[in-house]
N, CA, C and O of each residue as an XYZ file, in Angstrom:
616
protein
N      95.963     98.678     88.778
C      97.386     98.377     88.815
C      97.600     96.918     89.154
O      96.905     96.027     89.643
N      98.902     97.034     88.675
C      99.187     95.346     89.035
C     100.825     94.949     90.284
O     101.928     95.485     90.388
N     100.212     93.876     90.938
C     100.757     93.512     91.912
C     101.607     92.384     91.978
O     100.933     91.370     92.162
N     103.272     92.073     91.871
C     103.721     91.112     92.314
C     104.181     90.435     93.229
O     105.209     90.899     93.721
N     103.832     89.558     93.628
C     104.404     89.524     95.350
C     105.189     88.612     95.339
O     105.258     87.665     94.554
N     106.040     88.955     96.534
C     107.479     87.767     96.842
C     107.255     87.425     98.229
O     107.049     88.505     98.782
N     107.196     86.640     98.955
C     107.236     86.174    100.332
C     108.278     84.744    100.435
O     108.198     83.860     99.581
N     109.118     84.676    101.440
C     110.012     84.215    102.005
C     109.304     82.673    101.943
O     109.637     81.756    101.192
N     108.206     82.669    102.980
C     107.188     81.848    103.208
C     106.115     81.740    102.268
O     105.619     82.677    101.643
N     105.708     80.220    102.197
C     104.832     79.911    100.680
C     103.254     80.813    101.357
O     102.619     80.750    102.410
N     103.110     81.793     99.771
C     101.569     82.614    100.246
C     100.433     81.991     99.246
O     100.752     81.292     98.285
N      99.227     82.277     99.531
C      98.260     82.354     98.248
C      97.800     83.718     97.819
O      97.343     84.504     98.649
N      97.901     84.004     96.614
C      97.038     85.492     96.384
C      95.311     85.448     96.174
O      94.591     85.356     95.180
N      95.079     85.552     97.501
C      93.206     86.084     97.088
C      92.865     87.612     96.335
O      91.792     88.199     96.192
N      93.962     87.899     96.015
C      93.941     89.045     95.117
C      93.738     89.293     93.835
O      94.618     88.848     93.099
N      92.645     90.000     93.195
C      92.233     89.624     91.351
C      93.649     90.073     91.131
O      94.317     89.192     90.589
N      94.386     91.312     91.420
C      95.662     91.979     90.372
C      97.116     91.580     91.470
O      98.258     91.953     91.738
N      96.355     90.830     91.727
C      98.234     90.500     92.668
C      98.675     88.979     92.195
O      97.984     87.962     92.264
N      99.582     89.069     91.858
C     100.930     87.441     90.914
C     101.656     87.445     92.205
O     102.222     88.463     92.603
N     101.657     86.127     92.993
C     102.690     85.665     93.778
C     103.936     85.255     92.779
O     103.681     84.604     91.765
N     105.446     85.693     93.118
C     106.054     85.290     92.225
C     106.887     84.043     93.146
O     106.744     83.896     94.360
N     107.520     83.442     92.521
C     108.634     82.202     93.328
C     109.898     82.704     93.927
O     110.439     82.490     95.012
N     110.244     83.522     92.776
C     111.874     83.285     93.151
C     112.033     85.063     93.050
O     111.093     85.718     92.600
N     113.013     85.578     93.408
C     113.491     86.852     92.958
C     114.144     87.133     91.794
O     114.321     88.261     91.335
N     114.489     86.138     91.338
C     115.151     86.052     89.573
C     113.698     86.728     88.898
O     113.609     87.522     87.961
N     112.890     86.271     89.512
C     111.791     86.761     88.563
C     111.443     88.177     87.941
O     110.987     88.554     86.862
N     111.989     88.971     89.460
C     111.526     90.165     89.234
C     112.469     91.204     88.212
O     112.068     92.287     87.787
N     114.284     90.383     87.833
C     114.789     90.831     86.767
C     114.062     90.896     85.578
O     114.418     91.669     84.688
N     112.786     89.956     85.423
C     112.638     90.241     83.843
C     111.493     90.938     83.830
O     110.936     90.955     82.733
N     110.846     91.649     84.894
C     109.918     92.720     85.069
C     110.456     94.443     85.665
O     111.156     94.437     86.677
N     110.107     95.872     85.013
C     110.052     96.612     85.335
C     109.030     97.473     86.352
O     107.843     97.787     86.266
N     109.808     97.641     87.101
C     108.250     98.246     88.594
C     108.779     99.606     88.551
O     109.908    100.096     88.532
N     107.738     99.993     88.542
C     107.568    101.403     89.532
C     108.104    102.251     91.081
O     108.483    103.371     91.424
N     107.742    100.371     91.933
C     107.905    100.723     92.846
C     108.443     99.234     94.121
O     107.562     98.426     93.828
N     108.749     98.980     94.519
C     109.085     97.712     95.446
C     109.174     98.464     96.760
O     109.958     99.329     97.152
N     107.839     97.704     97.477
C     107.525     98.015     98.827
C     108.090     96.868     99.749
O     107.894     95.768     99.234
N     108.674     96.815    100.850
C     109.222     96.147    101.321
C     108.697     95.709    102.896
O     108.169     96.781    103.191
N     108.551     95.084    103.761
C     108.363     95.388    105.039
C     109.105     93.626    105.383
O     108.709     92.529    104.989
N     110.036     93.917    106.072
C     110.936     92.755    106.697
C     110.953     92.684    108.441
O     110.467     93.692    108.956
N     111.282     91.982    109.083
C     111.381     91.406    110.347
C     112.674     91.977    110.765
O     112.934     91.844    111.961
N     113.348     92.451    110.191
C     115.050     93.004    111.266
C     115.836     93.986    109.768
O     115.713     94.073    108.547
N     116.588     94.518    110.805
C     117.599     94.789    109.317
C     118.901     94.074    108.765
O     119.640     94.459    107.859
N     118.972     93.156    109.393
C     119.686     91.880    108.677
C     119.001     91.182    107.553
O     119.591     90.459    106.750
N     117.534     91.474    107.536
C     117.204     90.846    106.476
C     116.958     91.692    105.528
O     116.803     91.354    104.354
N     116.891     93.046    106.012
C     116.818     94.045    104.935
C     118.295     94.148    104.135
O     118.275     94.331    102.918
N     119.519     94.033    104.814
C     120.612     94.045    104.466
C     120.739     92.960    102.943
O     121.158     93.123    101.797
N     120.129     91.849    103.705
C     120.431     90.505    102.522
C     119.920     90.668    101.722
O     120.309     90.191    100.655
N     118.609     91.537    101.811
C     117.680     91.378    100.495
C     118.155     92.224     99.371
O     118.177     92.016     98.158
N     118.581     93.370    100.195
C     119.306     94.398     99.213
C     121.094     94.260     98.804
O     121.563     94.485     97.689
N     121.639     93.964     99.656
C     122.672     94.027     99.626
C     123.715     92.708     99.985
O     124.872     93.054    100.224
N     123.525     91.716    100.029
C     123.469     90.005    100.459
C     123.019     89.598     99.557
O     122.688     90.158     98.512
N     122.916     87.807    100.103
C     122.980     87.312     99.062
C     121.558     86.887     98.295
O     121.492     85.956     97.492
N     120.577     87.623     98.633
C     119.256     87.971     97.729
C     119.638     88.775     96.625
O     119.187     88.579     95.497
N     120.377     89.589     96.875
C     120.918     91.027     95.796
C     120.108     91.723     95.180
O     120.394     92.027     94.022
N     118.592     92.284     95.888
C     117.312     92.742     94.860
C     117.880     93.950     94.617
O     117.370     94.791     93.876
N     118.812     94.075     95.142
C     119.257     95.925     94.413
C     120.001     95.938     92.967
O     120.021     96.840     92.129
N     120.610     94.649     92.941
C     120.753     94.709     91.643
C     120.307     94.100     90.673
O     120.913     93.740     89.663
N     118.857     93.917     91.042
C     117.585     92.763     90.589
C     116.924     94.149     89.560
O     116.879     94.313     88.340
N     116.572     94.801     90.472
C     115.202     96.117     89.884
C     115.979     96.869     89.094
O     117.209     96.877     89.066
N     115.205     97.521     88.429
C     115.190     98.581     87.749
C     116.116     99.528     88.137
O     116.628     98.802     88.989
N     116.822    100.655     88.226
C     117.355    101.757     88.891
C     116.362    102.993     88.933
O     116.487    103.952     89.695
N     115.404    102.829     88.039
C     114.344    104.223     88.600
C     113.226    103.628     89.280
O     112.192    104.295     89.251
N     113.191    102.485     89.911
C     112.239    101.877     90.943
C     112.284    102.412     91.910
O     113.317    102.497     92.575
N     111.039    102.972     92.279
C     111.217    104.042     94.054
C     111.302    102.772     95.064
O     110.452    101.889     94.945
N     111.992    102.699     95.742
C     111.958    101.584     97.021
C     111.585    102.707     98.057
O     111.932    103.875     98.231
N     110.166    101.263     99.060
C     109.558    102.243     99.868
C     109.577    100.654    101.090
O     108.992     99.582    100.939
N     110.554    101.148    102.313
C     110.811    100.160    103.125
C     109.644    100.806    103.919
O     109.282    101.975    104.054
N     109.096     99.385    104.490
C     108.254     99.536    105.713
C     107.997     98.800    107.005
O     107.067     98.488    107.748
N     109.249     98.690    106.888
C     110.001     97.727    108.069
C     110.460     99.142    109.396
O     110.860    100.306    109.409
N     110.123     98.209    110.208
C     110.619     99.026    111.651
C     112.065     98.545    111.926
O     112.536     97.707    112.696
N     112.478     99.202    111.210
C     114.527     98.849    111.660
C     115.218    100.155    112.440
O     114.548    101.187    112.480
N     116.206    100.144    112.906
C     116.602    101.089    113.928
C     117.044    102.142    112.721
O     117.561    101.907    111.629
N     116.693    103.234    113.257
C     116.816    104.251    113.011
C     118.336    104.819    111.997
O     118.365    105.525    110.989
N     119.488    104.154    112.788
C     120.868    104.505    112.681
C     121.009    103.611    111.385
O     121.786    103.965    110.498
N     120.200    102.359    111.262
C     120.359    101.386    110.228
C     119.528    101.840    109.002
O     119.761    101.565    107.825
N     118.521    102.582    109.496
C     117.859    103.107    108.001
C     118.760    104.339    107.342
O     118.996    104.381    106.134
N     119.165    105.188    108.146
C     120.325    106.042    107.742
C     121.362    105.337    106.794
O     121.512    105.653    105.614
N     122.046    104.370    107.427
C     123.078    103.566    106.556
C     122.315    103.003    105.423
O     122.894    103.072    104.338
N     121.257    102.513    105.435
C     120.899    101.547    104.048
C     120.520    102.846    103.200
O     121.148    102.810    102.142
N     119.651    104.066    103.300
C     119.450    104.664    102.421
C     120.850    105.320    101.822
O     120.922    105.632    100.633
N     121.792    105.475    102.604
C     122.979    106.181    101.947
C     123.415    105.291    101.256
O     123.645    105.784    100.151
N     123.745    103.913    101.274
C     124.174    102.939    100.118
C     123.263    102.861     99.128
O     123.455    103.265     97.981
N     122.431    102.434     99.467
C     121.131    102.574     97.784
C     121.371    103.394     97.339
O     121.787    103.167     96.203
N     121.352    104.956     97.738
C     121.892    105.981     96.820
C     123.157    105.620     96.319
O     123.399    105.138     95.212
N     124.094    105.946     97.400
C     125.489    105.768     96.340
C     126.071    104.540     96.052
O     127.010    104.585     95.257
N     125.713    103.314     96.551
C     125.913    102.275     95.687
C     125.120    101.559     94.428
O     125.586    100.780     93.596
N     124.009    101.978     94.528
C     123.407    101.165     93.536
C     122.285    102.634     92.832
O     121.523    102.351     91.907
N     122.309    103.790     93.263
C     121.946    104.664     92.336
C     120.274    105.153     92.750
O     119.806    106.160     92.218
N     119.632    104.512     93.526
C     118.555    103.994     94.052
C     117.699    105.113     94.953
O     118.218    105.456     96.015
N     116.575    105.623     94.629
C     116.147    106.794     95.841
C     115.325    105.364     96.855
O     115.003    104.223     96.524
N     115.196    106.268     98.419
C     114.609    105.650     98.830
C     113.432    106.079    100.156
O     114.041    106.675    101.044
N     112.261    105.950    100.408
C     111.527    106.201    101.223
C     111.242    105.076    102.427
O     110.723    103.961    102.372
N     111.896    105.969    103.722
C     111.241    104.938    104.657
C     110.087    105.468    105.336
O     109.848    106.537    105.897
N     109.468    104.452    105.133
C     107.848    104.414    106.028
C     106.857    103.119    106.720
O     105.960    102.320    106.450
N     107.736    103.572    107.774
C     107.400    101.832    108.935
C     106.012    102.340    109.024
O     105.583    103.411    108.596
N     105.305    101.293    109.719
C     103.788    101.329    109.581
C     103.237    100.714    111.089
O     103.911     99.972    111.803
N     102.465    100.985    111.263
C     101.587    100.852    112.843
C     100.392    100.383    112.291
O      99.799    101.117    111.501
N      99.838     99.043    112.635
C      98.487     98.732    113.202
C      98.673     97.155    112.814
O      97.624     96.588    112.509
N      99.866     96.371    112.784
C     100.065     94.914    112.579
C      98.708     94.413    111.634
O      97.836     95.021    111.013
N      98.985     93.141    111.847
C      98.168     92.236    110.503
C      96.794     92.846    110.573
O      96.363     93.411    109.568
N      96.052     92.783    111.691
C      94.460     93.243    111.290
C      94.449     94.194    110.383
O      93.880     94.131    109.293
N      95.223     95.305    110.910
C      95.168     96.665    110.226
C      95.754     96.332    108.462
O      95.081     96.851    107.571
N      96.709     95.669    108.147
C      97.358     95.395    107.312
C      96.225     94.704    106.042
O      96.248     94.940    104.834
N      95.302     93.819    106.788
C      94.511     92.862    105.933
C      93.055     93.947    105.802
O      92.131     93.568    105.082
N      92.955     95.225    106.510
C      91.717     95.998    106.526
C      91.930     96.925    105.500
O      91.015     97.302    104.769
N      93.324     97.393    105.384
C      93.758     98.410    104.503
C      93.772     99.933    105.157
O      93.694    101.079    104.714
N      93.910     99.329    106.417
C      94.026    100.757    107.886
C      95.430    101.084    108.534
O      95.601    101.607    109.635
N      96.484    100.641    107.567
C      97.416    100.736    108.175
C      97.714    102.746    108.683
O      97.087    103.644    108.122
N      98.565    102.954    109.588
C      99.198    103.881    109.508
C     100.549    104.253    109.423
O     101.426    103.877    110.200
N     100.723    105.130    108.293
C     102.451    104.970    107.543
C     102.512    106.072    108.468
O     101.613    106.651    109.077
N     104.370    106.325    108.439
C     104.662    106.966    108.743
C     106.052    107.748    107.932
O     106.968    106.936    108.060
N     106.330    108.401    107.521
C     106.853    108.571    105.829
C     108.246    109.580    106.315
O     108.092    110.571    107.029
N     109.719    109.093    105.749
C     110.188    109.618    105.781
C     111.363    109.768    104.541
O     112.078    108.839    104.165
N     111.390    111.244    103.968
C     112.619    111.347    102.795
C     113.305    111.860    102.825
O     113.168    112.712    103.702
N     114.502    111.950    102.132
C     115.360    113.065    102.256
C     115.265    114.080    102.057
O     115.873    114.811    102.839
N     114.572    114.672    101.069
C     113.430    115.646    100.049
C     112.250    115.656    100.531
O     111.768    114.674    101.095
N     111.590    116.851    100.360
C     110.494    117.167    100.159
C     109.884    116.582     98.610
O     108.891    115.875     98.438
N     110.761    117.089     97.650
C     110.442    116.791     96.302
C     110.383    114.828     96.231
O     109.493    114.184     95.676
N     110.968    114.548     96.584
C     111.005    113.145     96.981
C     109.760    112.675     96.946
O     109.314    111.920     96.082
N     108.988    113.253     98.185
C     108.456    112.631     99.084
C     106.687    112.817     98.353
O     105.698    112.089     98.442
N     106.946    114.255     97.584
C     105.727    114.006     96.866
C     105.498    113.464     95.128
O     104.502    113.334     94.416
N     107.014    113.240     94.917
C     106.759    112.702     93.477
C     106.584    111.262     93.542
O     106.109    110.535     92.669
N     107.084    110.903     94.835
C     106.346    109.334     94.901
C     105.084    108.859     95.900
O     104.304    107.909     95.839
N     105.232    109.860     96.759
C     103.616    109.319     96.860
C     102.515    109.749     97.324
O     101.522    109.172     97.769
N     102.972    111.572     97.075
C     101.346    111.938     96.994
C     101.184    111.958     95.373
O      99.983    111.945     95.102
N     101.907    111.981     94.342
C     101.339    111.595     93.134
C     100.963    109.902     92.515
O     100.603    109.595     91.379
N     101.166    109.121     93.551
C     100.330    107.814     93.380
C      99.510    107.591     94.512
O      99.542    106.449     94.969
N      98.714    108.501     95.120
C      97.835    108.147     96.092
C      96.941    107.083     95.940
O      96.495    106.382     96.848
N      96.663    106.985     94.548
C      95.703    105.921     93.955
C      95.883    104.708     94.809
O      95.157    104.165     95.642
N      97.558    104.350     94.156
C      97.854    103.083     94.692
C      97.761    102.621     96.920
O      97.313    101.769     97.687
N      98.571    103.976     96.927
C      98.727    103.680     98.136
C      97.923    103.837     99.360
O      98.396    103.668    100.484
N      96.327    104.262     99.053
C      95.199    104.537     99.529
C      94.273    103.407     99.791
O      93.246    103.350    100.467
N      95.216    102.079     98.727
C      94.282    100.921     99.655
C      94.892    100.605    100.550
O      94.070     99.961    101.202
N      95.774    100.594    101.072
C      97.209    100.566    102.347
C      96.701    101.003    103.745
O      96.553    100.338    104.771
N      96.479    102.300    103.490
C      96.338    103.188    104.912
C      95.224    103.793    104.767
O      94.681    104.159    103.725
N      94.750    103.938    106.282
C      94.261    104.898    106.607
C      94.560    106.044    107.161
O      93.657    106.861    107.348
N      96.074    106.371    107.585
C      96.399    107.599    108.198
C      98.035    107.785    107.503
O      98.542    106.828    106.917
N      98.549    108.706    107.599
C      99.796    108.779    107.155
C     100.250    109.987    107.825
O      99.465    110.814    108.287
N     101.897    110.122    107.895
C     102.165    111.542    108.952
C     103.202    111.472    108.080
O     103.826    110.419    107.946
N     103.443    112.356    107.530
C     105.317    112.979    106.435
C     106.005    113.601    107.727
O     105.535    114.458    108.475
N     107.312    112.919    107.807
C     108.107    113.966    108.400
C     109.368    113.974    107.204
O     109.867    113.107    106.487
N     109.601    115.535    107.422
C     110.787    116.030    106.331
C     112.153    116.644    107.357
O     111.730    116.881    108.489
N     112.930    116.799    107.280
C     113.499    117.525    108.207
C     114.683    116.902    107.958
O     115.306    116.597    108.975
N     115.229    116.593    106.823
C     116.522    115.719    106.350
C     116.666    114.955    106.939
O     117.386    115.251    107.892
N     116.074    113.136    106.915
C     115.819    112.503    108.003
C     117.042    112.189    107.522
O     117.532    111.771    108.571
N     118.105    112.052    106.528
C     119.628    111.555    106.660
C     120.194    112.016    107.988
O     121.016    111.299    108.560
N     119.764    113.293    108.572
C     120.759    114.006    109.192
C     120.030    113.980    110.689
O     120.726    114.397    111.616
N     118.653    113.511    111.005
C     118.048    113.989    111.867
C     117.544    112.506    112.411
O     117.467    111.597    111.584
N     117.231    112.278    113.668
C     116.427    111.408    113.892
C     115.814    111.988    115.011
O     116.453    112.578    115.882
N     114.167    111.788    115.022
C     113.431    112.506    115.095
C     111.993    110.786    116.208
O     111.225    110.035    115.608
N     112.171    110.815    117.371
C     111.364    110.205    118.096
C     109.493    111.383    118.210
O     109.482    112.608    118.329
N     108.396    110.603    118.133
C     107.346    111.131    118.145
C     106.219    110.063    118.920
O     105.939    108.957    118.455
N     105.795    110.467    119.842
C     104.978    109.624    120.432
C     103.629    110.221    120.404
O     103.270    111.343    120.763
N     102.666    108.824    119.688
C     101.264    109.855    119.471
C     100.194    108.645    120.077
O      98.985    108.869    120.147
């Protein structure tokens, strides 16, 4: 598979299948699958999607967005209900535990949450391929996370 990347901050790709791209205009004239996200606050998740980055109305509309940003709880509630009903958009959140080492080892641990069950396995236990160089551990919680918020200490 192939990889495009966007970073805020100038990156290099030591990656054979990963394209650093420049700008986010870019990614209008490409169709994805999927746009994984992991940001620093949800103000910046706000801008990227919904501000003045505007990637929600950059992608595709059958692009699975899979945030993996640690944003408050009450704020992932609100952004997934607008992606749905503003811009049409499913969405999976799955913040991740084990910072950069883990990140650059491919040991991260997700932690996965959808609205669906059906959701949750048409995007990503049927691309495990992809998302198996990522992590090493993963935990699904289902339990209508629209409606539920759900603390777990492990």
């Amino acid at each position: 598979f192939h990889v495009d990347a966007f970073d805020i901050s100038s990156v290099e790709s030591k990656t054979p299948n990963m394209k650093i791209i420049d700008t986010l205009e870019e990614v209008s004239k490409n169709h994805y699958d999927f746009a994984i996200t992991m940001l620093p606050s949800s103000d910046s998740f706000k801008n990227l999607y919904f501000g003045d980055l505007n990637l929600g109305n950059t992608l595709n509309k059958d692009c699975m967005l899979i945030d993996c940003s640690a944003l408050s709880p009450l704020d992932t509630l609100d952004f997934s209900q607008k992606l749905k009903e503003e811009l049409g958009m499913e969405f999976l959140d799955a913040p991740v535990s084990g910072g950069t080492p883990k990140a650059k080892s491919g040991t991260l641990t997700f932690m996965i949450g959808s609205e669906t069950n059906e959701l949750f396995e048409v995007t990503f236990l049927k691309n495990l391929k992809i998302f198996e160089k990522l992590y090493d551990y993963y935990f699904y919680f289902f339990l209508n996370f629209l409606k539920s918020i759900i603390y777990i200490k492990i």
